[in-house]
mmCIF file of C-alpha atoms in Angstrom:
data_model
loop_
_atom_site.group_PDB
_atom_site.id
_atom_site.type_symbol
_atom_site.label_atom_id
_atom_site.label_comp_id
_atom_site.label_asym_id
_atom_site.label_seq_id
_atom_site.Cartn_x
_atom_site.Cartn_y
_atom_site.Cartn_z
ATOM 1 C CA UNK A 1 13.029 13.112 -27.254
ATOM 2 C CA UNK A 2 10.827 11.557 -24.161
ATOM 3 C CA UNK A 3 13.326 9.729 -21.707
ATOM 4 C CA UNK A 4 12.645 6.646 -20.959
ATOM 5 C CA UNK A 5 11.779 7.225 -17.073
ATOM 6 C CA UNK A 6 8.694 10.078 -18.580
ATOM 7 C CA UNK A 7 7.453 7.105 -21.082
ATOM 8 C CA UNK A 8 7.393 4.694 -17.933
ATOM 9 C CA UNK A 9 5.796 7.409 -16.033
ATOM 10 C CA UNK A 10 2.976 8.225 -18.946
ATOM 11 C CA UNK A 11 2.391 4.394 -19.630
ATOM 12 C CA UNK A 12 1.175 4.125 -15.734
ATOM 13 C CA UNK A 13 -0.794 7.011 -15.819
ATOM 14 C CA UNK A 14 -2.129 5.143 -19.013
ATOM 15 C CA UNK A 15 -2.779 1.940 -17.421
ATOM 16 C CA UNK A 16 -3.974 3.645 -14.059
ATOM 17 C CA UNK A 17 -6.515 5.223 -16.089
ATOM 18 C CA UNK A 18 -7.790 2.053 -18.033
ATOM 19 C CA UNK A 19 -7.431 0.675 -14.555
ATOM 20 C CA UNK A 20 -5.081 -2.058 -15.842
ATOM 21 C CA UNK A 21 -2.642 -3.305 -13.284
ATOM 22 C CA UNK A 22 1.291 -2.623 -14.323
ATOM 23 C CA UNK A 23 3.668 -5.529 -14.865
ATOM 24 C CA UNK A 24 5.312 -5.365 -11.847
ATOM 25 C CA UNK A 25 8.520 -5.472 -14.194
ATOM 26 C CA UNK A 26 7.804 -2.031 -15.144
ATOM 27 C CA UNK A 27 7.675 -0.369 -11.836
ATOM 28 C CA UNK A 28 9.686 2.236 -10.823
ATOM 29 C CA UNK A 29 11.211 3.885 -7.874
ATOM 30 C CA UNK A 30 12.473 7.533 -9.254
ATOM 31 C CA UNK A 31 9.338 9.576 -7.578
ATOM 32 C CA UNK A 32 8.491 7.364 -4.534
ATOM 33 C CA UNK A 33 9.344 9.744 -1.523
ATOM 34 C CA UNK A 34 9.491 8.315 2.203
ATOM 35 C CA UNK A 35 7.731 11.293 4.746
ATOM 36 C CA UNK A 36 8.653 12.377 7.980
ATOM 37 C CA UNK A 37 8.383 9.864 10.941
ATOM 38 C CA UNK A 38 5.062 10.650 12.442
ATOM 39 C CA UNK A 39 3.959 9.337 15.456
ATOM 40 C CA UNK A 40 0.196 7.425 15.964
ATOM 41 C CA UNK A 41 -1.797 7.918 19.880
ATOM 42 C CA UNK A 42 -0.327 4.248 20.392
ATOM 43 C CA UNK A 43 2.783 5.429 19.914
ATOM 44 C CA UNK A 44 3.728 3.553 17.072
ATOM 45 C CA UNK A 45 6.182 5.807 14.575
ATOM 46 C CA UNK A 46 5.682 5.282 10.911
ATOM 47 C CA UNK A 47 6.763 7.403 7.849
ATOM 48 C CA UNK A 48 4.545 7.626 4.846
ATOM 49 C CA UNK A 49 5.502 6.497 1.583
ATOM 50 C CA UNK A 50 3.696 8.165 -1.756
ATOM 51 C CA UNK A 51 4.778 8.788 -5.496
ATOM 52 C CA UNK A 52 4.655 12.553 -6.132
ATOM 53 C CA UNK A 53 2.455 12.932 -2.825
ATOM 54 C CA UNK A 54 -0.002 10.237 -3.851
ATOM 55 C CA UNK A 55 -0.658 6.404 -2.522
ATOM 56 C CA UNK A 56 0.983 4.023 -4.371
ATOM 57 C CA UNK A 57 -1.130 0.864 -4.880
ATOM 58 C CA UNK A 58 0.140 -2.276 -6.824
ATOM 59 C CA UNK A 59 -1.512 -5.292 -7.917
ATOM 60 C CA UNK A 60 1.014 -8.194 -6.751
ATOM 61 C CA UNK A 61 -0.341 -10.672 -9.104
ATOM 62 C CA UNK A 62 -3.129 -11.846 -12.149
ATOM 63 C CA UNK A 63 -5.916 -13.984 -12.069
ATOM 64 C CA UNK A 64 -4.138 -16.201 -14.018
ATOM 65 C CA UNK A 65 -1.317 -16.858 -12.113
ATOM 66 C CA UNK A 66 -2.547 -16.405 -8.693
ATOM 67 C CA UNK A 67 -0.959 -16.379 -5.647
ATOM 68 C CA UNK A 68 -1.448 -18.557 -2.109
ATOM 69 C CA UNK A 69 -0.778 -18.353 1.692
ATOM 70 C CA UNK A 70 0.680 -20.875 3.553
ATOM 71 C CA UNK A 71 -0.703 -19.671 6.920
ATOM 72 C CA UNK A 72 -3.457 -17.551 5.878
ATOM 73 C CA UNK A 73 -4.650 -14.374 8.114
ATOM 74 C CA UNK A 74 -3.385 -14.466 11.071
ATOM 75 C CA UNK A 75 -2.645 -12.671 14.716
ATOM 76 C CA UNK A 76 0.345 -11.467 15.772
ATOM 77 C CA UNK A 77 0.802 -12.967 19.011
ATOM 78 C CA UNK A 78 -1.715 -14.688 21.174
ATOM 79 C CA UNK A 79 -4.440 -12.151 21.399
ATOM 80 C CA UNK A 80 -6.936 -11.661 18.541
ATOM 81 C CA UNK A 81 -7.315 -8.556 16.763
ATOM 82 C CA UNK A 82 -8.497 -6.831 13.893
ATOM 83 C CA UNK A 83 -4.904 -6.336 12.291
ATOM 84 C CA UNK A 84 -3.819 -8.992 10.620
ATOM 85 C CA UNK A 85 -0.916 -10.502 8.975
ATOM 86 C CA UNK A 86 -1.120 -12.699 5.271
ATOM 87 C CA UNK A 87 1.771 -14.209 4.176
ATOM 88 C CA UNK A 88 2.148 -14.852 0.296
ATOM 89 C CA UNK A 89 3.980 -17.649 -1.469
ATOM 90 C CA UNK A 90 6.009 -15.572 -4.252
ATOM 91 C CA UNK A 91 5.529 -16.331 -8.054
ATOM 92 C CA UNK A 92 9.091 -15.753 -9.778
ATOM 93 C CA UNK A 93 8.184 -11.934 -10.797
ATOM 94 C CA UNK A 94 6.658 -10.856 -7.614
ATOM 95 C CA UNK A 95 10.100 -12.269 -5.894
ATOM 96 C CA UNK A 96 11.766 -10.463 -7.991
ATOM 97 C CA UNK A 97 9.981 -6.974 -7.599
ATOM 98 C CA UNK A 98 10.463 -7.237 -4.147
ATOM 99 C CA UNK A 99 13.851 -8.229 -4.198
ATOM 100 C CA UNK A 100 13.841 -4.981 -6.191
ATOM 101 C CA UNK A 101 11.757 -2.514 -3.721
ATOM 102 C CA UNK A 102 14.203 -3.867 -0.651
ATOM 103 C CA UNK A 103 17.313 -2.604 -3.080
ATOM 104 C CA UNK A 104 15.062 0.865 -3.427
ATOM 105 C CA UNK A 105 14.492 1.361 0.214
ATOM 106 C CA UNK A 106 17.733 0.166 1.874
ATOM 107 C CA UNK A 107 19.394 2.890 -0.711
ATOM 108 C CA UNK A 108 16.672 5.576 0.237
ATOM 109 C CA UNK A 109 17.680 5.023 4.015
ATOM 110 C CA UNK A 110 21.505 5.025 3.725
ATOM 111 C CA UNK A 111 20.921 8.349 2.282
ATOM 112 C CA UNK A 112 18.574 9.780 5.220
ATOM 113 C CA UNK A 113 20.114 11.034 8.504
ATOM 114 C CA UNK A 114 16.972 10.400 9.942
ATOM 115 C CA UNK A 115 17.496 6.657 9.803
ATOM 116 C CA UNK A 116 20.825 6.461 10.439
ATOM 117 C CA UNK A 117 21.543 3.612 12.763
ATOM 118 C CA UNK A 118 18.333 1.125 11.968
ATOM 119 C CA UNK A 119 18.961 -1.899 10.704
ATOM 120 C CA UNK A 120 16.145 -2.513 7.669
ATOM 121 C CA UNK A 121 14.467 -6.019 7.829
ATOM 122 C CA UNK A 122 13.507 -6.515 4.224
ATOM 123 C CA UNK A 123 10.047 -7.520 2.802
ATOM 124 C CA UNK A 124 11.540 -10.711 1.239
ATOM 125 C CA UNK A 125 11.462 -13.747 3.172
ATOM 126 C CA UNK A 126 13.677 -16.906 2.074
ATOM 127 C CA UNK A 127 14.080 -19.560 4.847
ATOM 128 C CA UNK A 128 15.971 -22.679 3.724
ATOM 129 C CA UNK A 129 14.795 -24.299 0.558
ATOM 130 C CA UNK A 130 10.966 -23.002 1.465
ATOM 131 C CA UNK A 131 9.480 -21.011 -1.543
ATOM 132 C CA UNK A 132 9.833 -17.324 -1.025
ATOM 133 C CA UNK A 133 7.358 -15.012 0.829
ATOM 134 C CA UNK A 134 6.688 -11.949 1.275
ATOM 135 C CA UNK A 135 4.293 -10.387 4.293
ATOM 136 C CA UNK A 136 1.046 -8.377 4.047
ATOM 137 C CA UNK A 137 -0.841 -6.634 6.685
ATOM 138 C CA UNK A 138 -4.800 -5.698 6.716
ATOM 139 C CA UNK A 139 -7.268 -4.773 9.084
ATOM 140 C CA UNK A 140 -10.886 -7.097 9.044
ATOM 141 C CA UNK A 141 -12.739 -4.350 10.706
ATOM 142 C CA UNK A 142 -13.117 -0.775 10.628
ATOM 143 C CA UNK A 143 -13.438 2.117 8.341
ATOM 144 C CA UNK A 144 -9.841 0.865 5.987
ATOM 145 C CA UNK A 145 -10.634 -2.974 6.158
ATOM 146 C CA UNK A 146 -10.029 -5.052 3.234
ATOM 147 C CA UNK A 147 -12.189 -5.884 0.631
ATOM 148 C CA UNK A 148 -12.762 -9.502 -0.566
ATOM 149 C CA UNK A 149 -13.913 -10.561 -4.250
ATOM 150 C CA UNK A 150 -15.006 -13.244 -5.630
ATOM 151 C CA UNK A 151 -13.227 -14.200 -9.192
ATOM 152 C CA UNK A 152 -16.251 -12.403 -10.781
ATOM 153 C CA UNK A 153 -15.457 -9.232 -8.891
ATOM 154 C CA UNK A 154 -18.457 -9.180 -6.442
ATOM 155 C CA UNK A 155 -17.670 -8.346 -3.078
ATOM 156 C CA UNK A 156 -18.151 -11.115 -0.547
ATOM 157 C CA UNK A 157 -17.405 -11.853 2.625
ATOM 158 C CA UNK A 158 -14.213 -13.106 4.252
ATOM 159 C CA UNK A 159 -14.019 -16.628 3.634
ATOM 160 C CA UNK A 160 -12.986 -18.427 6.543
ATOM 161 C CA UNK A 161 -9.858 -20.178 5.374
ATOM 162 C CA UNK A 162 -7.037 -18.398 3.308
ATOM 163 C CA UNK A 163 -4.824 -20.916 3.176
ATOM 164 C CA UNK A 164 -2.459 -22.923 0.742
ATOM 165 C CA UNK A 165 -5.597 -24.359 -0.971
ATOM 166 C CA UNK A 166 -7.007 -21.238 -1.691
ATOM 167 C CA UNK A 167 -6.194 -18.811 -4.656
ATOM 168 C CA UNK A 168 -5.258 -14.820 -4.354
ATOM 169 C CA UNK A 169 -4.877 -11.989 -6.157
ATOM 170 C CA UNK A 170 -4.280 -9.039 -3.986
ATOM 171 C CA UNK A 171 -3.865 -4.986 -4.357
ATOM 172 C CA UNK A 172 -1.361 -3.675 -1.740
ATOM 173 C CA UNK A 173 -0.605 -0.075 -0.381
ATOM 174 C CA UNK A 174 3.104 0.366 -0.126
ATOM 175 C CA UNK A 175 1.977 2.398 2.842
ATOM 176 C CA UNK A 176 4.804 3.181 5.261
ATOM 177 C CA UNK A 177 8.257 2.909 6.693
ATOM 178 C CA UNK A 178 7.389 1.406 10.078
ATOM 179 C CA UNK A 179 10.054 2.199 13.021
ATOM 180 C CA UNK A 180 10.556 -0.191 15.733
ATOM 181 C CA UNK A 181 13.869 -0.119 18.214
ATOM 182 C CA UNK A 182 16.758 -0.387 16.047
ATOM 183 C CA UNK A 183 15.182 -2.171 13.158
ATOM 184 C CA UNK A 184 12.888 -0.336 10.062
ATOM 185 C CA UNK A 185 10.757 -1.944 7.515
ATOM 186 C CA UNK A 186 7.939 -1.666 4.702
ATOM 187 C CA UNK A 187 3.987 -1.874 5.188
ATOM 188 C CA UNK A 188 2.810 -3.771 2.573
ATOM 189 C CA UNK A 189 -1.392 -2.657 3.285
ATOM 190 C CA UNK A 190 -3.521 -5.431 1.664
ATOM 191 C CA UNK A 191 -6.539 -3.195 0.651
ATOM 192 C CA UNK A 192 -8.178 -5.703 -1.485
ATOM 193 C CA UNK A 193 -7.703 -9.308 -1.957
ATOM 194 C CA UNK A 194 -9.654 -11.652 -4.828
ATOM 195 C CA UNK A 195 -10.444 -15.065 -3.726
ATOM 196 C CA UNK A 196 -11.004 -18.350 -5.606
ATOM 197 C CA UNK A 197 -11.670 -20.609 -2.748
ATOM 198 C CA UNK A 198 -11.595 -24.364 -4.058
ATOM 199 C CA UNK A 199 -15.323 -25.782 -3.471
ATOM 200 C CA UNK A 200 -15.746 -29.231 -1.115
ATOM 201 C CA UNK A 201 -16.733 -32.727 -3.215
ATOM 202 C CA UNK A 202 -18.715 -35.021 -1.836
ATOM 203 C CA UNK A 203 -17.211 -38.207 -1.580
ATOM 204 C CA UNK A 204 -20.034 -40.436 -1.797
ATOM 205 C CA UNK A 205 -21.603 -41.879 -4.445
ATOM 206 C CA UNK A 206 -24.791 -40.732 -6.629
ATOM 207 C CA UNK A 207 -26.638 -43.282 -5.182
ATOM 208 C CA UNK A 208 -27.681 -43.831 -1.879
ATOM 209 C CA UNK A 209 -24.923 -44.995 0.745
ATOM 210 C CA UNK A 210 -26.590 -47.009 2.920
ATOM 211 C CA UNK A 211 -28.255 -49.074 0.260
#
């Protein structure tokens, strides 16, 4: 008889295949794998995270129930670059997968020698009474930048404003355990991002205003 963890793992492949995103509910964490810590020319350290050696991308929410930034892209610090942070307002299921990948990764660590001693700074946010977030990263240049769609699925450009107003649907890379100091965390990549920006109406009336 299948177990129930190979019928969760044939009904991605499944949905992968029909390219159909997976309830977030039905994610699992039995094959994800964190790599060694590998070092970048900037010196930033990162290990790689992968299900059975392969990226793992998730779709973090539907068309129908979109999701929305409060602060849209921005800079870390004062200086602008092509790396960029999103922040994302969470919709009940999306808190609660990520409540569920922070239980995942702060288990995978206290198992790990070669973590032992970081403190991990989870992907949920809750501040006060504020909705929940959770933080994104992607790059608006380069050879990995993200791609923006219109809610027909036609690539456009980056629109200009990301925030609260505007709706999202976005496809992440659970891409790495980043190390910093004392502290470890998760890169959530935002490789693609849907937009339904809200369109301007013209206040005037039909006829002519200054008649």
């Amino acid at each position: 008889m299948q177990s129930r963890s190979a019928f969760k793992m044939a009904q991605a492949r499944i949905l992968r295949n029909r390219n159909i995103p997976m309830p977030l509910s039905e994610v699992n964490f039995d094959n994800w794998q964190i790599g060694q810590v590998l070092t970048s020319q900037t010196g930033a350290k990162c290990a790689p995270i992968s299900e059975n050696g392969k990226p793992i991308t998730l779709q973090l929410a539907s068309a129908h129930e979109p999701l929305s930034s409060p602060f849209g892209v921005s800079s870390f610090g004062p200086e602008e670059t092509i790396r960029k942070s999103l922040e994302l307002r969470c919709t009940p299921e999306l808190e609660a997968f990520v409540g569920r990948l922070d239980a995942w990764a702060r288990g995978y660590l206290q198992d790990n020698a070669i973590f032992k001693g970081k403190d991990y700074r989870q992907c949920l946010q809750v501040k006060g009474e504020y909705p929940s977030q959770v933080r994104c990263k992607l790059s608006t240049a380069g050879a990995r930048s993200c791609r923006f769609w219109d809610i027909g699925k036609h690539r456009i450009d980056m629109p200009d404003d990301l925030r609260s107003s505007a709706e999202l649907v976005p496809i992440v890379q659970v891409k790495s355990m980043w190390v910093m100091h004392k502290e470890v965390g998760i890169t959530l990549e935002c490789t693609d991002l849907m937009c339904l920006i809200p369109e301007g109406t013209c206040p005037f009336a039909e006829d002519n205003p200054f008649n």
